[in-house]
GROMACS .gro file of C-alpha atoms in nm:
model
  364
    1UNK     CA    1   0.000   0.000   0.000
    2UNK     CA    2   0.128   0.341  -0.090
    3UNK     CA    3  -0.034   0.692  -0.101
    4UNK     CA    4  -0.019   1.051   0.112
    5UNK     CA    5  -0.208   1.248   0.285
    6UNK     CA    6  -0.166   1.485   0.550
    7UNK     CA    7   0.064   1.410   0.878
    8UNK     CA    8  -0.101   1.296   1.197
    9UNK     CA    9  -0.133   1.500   1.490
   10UNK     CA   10   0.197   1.326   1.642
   11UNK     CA   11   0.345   1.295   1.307
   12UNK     CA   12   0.393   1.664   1.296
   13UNK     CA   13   0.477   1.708   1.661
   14UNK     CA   14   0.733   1.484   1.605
   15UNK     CA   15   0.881   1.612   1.294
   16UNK     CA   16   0.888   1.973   1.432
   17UNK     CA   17   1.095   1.849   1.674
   18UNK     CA   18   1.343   1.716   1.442
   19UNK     CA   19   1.348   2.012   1.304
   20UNK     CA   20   1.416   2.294   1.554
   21UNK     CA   21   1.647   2.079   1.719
   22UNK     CA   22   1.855   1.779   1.616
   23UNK     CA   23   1.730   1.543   1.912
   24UNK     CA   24   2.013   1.282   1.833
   25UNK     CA   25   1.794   0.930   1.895
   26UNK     CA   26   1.605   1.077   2.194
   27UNK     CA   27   1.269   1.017   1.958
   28UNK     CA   28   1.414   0.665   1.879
   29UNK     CA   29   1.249   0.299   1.983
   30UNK     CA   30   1.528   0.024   2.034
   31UNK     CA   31   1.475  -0.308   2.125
   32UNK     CA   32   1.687  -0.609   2.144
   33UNK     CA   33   1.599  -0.992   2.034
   34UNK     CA   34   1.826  -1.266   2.120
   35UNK     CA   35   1.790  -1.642   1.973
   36UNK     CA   36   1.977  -1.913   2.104
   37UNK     CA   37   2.064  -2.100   1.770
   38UNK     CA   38   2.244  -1.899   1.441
   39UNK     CA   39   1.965  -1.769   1.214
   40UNK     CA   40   2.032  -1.756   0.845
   41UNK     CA   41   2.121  -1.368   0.791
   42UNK     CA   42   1.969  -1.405   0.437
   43UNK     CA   43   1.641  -1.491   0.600
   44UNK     CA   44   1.631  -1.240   0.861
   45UNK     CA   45   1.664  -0.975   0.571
   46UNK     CA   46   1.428  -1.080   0.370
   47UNK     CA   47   1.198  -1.130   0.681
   48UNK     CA   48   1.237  -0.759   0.810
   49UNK     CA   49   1.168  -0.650   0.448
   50UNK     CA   50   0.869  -0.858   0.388
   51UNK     CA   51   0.770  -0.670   0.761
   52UNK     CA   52   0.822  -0.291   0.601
   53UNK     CA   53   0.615  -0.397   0.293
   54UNK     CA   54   0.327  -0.540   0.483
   55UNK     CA   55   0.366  -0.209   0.714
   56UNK     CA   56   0.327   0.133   0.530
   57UNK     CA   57   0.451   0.349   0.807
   58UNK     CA   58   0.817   0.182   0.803
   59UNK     CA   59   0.819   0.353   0.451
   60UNK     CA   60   0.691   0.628   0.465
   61UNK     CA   61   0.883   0.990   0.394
   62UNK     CA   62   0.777   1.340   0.501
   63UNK     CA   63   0.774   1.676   0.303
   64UNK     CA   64   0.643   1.997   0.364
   65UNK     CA   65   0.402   2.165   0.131
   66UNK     CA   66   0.223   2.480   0.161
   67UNK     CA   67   0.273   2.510   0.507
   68UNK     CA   68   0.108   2.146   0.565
   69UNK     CA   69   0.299   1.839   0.643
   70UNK     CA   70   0.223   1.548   0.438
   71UNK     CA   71   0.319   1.173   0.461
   72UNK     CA   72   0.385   1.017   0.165
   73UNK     CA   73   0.422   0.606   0.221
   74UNK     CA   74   0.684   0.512  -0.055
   75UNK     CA   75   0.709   0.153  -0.272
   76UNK     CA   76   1.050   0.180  -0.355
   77UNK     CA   77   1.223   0.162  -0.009
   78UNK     CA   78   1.518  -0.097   0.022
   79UNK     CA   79   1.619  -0.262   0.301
   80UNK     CA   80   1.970  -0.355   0.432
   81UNK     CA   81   2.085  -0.565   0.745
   82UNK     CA   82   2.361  -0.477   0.887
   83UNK     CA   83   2.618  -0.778   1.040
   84UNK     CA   84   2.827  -0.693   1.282
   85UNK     CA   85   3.121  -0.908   1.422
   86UNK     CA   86   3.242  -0.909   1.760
   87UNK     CA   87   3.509  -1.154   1.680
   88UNK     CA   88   3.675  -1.354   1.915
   89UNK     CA   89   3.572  -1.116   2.183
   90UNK     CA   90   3.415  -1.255   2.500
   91UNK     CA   91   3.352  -1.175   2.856
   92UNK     CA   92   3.395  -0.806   2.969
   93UNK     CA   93   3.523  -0.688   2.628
   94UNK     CA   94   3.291  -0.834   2.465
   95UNK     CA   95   3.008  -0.661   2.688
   96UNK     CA   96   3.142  -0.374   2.607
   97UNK     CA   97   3.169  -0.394   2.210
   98UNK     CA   98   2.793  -0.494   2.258
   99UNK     CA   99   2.732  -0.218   2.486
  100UNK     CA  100   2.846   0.021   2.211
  101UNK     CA  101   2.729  -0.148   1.906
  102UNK     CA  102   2.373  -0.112   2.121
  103UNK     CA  103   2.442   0.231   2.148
  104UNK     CA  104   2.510   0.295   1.807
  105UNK     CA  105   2.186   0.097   1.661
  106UNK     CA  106   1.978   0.326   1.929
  107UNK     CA  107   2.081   0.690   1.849
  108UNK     CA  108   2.059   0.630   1.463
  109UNK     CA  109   1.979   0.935   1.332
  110UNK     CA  110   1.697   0.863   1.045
  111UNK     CA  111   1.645   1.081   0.764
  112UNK     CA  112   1.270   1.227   0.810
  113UNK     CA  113   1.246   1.237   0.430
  114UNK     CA  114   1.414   0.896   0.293
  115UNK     CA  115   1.117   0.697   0.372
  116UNK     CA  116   1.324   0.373   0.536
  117UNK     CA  117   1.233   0.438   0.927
  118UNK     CA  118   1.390   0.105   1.050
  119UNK     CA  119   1.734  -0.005   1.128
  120UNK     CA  120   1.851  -0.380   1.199
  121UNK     CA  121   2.186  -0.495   1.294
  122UNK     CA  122   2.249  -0.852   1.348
  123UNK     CA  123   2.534  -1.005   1.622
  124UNK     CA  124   2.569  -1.361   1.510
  125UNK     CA  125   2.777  -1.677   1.697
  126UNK     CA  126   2.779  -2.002   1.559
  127UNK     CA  127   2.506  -2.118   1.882
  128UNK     CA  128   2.326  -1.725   1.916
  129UNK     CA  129   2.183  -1.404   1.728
  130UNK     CA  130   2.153  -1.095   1.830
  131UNK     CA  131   1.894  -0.881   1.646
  132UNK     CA  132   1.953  -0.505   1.735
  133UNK     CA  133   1.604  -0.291   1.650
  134UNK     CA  134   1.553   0.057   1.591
  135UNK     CA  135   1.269   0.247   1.452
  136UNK     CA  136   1.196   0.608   1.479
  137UNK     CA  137   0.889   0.717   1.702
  138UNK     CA  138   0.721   0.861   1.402
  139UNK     CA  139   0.644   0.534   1.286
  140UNK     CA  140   0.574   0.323   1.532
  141UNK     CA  141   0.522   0.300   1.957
  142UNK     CA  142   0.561   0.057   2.199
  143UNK     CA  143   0.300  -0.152   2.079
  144UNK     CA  144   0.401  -0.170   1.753
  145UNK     CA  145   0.689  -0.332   1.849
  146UNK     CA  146   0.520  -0.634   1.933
  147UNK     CA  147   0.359  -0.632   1.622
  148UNK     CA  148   0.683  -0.609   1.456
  149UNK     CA  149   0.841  -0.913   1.600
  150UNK     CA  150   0.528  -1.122   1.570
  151UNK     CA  151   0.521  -1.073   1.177
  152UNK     CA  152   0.870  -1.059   1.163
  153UNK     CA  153   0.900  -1.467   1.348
  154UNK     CA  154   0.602  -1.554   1.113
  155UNK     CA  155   0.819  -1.430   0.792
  156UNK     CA  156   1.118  -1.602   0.886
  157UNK     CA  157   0.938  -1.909   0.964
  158UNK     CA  158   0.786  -1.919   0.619
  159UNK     CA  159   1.125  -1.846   0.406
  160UNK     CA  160   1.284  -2.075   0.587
  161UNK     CA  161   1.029  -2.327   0.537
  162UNK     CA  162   0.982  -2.238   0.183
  163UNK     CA  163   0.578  -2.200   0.249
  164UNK     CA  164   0.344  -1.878   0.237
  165UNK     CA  165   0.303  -1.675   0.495
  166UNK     CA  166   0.076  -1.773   0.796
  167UNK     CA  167  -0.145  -1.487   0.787
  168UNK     CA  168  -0.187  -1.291   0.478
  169UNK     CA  169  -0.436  -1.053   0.559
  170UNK     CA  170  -0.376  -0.720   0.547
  171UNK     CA  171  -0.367  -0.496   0.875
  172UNK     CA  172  -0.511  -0.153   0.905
  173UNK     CA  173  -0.245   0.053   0.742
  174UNK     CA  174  -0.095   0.405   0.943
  175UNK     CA  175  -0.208   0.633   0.714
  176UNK     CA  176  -0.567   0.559   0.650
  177UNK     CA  177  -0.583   0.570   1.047
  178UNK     CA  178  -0.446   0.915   1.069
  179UNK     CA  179  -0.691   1.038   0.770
  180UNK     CA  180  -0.990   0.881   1.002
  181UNK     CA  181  -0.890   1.016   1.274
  182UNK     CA  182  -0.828   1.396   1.101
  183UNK     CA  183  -1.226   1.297   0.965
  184UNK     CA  184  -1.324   1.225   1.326
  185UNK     CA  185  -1.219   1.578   1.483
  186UNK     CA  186  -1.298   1.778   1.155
  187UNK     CA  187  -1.637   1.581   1.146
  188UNK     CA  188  -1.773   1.657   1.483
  189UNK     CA  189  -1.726   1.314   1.605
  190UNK     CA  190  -1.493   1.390   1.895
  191UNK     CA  191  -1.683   1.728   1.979
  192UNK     CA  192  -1.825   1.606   2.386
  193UNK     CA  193  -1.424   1.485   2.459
  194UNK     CA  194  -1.259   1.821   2.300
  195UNK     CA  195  -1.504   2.014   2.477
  196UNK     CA  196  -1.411   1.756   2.825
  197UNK     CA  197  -1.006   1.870   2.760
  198UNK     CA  198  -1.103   2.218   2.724
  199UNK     CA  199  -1.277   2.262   3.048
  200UNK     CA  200  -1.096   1.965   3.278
  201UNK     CA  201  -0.750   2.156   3.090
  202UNK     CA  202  -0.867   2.535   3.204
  203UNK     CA  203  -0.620   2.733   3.361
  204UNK     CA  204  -0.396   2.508   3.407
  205UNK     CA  205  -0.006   2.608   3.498
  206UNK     CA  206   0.207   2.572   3.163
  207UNK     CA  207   0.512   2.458   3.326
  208UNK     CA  208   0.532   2.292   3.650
  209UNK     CA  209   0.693   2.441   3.972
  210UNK     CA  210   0.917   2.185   4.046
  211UNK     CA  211   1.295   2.339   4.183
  212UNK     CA  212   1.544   2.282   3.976
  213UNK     CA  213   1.944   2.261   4.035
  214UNK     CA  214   2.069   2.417   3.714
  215UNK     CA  215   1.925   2.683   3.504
  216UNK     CA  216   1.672   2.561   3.265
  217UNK     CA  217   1.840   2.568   2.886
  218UNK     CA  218   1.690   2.778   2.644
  219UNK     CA  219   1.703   2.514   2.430
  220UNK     CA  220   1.592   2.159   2.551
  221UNK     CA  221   1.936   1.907   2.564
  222UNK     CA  222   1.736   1.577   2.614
  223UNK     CA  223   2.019   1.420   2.837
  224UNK     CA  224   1.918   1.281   3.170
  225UNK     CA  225   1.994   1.019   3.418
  226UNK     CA  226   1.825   0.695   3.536
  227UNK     CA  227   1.769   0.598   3.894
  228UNK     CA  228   1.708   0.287   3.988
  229UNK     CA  229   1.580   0.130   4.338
  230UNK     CA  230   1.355  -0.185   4.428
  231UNK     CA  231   1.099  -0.144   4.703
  232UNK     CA  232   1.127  -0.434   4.952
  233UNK     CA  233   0.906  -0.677   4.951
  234UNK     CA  234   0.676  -0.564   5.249
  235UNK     CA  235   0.657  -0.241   5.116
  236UNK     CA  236   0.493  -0.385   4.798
  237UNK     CA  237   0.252  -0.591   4.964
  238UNK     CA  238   0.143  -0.290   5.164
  239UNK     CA  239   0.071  -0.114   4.912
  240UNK     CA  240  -0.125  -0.370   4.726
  241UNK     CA  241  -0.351  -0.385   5.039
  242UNK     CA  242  -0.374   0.011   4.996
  243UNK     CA  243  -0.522  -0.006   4.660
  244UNK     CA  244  -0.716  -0.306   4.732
  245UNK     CA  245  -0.885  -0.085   5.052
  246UNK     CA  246  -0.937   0.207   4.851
  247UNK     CA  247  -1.035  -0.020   4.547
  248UNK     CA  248  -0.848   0.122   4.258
  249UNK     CA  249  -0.548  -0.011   4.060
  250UNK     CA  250  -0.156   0.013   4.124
  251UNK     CA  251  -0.131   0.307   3.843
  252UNK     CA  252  -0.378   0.502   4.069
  253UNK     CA  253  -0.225   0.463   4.373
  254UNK     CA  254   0.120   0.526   4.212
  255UNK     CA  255  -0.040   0.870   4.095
  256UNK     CA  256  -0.194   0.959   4.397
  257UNK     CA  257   0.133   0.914   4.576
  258UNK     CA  258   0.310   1.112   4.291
  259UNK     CA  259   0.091   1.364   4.262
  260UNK     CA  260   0.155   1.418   4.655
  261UNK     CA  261   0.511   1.437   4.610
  262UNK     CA  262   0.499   1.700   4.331
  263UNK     CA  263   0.235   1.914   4.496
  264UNK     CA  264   0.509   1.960   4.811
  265UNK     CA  265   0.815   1.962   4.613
  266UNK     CA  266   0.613   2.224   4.411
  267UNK     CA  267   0.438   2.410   4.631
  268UNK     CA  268   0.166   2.400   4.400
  269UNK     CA  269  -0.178   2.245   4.473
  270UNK     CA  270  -0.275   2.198   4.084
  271UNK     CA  271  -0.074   1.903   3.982
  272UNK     CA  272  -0.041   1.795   3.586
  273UNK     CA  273   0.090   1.456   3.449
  274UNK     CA  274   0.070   1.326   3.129
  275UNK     CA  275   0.032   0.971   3.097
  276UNK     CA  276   0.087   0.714   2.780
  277UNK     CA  277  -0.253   0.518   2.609
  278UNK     CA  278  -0.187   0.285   2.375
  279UNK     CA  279  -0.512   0.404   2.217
  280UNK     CA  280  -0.583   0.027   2.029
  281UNK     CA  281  -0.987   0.047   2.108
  282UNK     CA  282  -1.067  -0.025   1.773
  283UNK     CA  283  -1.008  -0.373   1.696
  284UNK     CA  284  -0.839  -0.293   1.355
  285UNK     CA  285  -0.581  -0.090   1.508
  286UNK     CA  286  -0.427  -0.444   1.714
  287UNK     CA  287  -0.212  -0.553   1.422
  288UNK     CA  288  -0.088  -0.173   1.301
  289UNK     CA  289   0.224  -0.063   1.325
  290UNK     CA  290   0.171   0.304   1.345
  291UNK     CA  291   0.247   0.616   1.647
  292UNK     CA  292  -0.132   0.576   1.769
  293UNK     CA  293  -0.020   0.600   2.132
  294UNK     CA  294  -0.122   0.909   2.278
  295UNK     CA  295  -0.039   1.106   2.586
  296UNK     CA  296  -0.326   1.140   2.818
  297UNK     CA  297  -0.317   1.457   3.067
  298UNK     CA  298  -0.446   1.351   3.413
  299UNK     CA  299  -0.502   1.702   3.633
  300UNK     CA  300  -0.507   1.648   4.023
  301UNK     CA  301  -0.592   1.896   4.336
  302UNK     CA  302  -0.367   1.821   4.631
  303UNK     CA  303  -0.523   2.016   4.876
  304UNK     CA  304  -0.452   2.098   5.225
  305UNK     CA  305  -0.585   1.847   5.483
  306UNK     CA  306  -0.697   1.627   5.189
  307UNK     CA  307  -0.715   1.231   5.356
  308UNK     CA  308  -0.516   1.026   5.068
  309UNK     CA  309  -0.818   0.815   5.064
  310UNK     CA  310  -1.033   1.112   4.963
  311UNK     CA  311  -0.758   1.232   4.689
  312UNK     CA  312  -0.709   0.814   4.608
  313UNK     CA  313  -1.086   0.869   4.521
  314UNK     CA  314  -1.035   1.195   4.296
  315UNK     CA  315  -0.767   1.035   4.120
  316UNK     CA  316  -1.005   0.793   4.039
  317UNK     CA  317  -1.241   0.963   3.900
  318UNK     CA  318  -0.998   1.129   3.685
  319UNK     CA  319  -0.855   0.840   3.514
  320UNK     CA  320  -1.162   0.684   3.434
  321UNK     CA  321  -1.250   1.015   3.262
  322UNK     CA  322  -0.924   1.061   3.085
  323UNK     CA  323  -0.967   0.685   2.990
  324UNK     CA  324  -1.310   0.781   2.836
  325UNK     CA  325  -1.167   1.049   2.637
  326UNK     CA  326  -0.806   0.918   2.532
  327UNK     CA  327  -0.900   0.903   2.180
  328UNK     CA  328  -0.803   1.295   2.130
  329UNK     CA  329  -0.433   1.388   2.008
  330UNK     CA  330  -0.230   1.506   2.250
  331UNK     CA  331  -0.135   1.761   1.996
  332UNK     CA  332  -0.474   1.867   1.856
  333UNK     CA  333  -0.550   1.998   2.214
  334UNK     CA  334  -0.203   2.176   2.173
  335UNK     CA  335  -0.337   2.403   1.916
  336UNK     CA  336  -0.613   2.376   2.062
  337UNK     CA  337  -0.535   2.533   2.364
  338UNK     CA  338  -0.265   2.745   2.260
  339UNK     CA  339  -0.042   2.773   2.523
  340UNK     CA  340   0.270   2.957   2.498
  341UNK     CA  341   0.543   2.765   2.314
  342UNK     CA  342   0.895   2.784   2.428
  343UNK     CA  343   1.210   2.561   2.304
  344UNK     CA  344   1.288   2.503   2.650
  345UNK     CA  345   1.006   2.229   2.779
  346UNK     CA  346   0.712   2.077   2.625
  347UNK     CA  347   0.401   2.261   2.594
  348UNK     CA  348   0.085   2.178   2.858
  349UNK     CA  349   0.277   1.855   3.044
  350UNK     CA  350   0.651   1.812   3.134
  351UNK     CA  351   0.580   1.533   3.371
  352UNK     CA  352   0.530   1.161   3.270
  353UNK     CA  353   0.433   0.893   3.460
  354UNK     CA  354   0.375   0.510   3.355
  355UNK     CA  355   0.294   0.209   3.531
  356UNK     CA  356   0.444  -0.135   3.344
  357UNK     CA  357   0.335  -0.475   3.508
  358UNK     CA  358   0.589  -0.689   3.687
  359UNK     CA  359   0.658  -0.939   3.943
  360UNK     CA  360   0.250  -1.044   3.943
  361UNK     CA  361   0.115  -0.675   4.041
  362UNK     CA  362  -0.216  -0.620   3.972
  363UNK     CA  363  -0.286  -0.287   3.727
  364UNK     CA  364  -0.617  -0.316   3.652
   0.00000   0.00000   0.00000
């Protein structure tokens, strides 16, 4: 499938980005697959390819026209692996050629225009394979990754079989969901959730009040740092009795309790968070590959005195609505609103919090 139409929502927030500012990877999506056997390289290409084929957004280019961005999904796109050999490296120098070679993969910087919006490198041993992912957030989100490795095993699995593929039909492709969802908004469809955003969103503080310990750049850097620390195991089970008591689910509690912390570190009682949806209602959407994820905004009022059951219980309330009404672009209520726009921090929401499922916590 080919064609073009206008950008998504998220399309053009992300290619704006690319443009003021060279973000270096920041905006990429890596992922690692290893096999414990030696897959044939010539498969694996030919698999990945078959993948950006069967998936227009992979190929797809971007071009502005008349002040309007457009996404144009391209035919002739070629696809390369790249093999890289470690050698006879092995223990710590061969973590850290991996370490790099990772690194390298990860900050790929993709050309917005090309139309080729994946990179694969392959680490291969005679007894394992490494397959190093990387696709550019423009394309795709983190559920499309799953997508991507599901179709990609079912491809291999074929060529090296020499049979057809296991399931030829065709999945909803990218850019007829972003023309839908332009038809929704422009059609009226969406009109009782816009108008929810615009009065739940009201007067809202444009950046949040948090201290920092360095002078904010004028021009957003995108380094950071990652902290890491695991909660003992009484503290977890306390806190799953905490949820269960006030009967809502570990991301509530979590933002509750984070909300708290940002209201004192802020000294703010009007607490904004944005959260990710994966936004997959429709059942079409489950086998896209596509940036349909959206950032949900979830407002909370910390107030003095406030029990933590009472504000467990607001929190709530405001999730379920934000769930109800996830289906609106983050960056259609950006225009919408109109706040003011600075280079130095994301408009509306600089805060995100999510919630991934591990060691047999309950989220829902």
């Amino acid at each position: 499938p080919t064609g073009t139409a206008p950008a998504s929502f998220a399309q053009k927030q992300l290619w704006y980005i690319e443009q003021v500012a060279p973000t270096h990877g920041s905006y990429n999506i890596f992922d690692a697959r290893r096999f414990d056997r030696a897959l044939d390289l010539d498969a694996v290409e030919r698999a990945v390819a078959a993948v950006i084929e069967r998936h227009g957004a992979l190929r797809t280019m971007f071009e502005l026209k008349d002040d309007e961005l457009f996404q144009t999904v391209r035919e002739d796109v070629a696809f390369r692996l790249g093999v890289l050999d470690a050698g006879a490296l092995d223990g710590d120098a061969r973590k850290a050629w991996m370490d790099q070679a990772t690194r390298a993969c990860a900050s790929h910087a993709f050309d917005l225009s090309s139309g080729l919006l994946l990179r694969m490198d392959a680490v291969a041993r005679p007894q394992e394979t490494v397959l190093l992912l990387c696709i550019h957030h423009i394309a795709a989100d983190g559920w499309s990754i799953d997508v991507f490795w599901r179709d990609f095993e079912s491809e291999y699995a074929a060529i090296v079989e020499g049979a057809s593929r296991r399931s030829a039909a065709d999945p909803l492709q990218y850019i007829d969901y972003a023309v839908w969802q332009r038809r929704q908004l422009d059609g009226g469809a969406w009109d009782a959730s816009v108008g929810y955003w615009k009065t739940r969103l009201q007067g809202m503080p444009e950046l949040h009040g948090l201290p920092t310990d360095h002078p904010r750049p004028e021009l957003q850097s995108f380094e950071g740092e990652t902290y890491a620390w695991r909660l003992p195991e009484s503290l977890r089970s306390r806190i799953v009795a905490l949820g269960a008591r006030g009967n809502v689910s570990m991301f509530m509690l979590i933002h509750a309790a984070f909300s708290v912390l940002l209201a004192r570190r802020a000294g703010s009682e009007d607490v904004v968070v944005g959260t990710p949806a994966a936004n997959r209602d429709r059942a079409d959407t489950s086998d896209a590959i596509g940036f349909l994820a959206n950032v949900v905004m979830l407002r909370t009022r910390v107030a003095p005195g406030m029990s933590f059951l009472s504000l467990l219980e607001a929190v709530k309330t405001a999730v379920m609505e934000a769930q109800e009404h996830q289906e609106i672009p983050f960056q259609y209520l950006v225009e919408a609103l109109n706040p003011a726009r600075s280079t130095a921090y994301n408009p509306l929401v600089q805060i995100l919090l999510t919630v991934q499922q591990d060691a047999g916590i309950p989220l829902a």
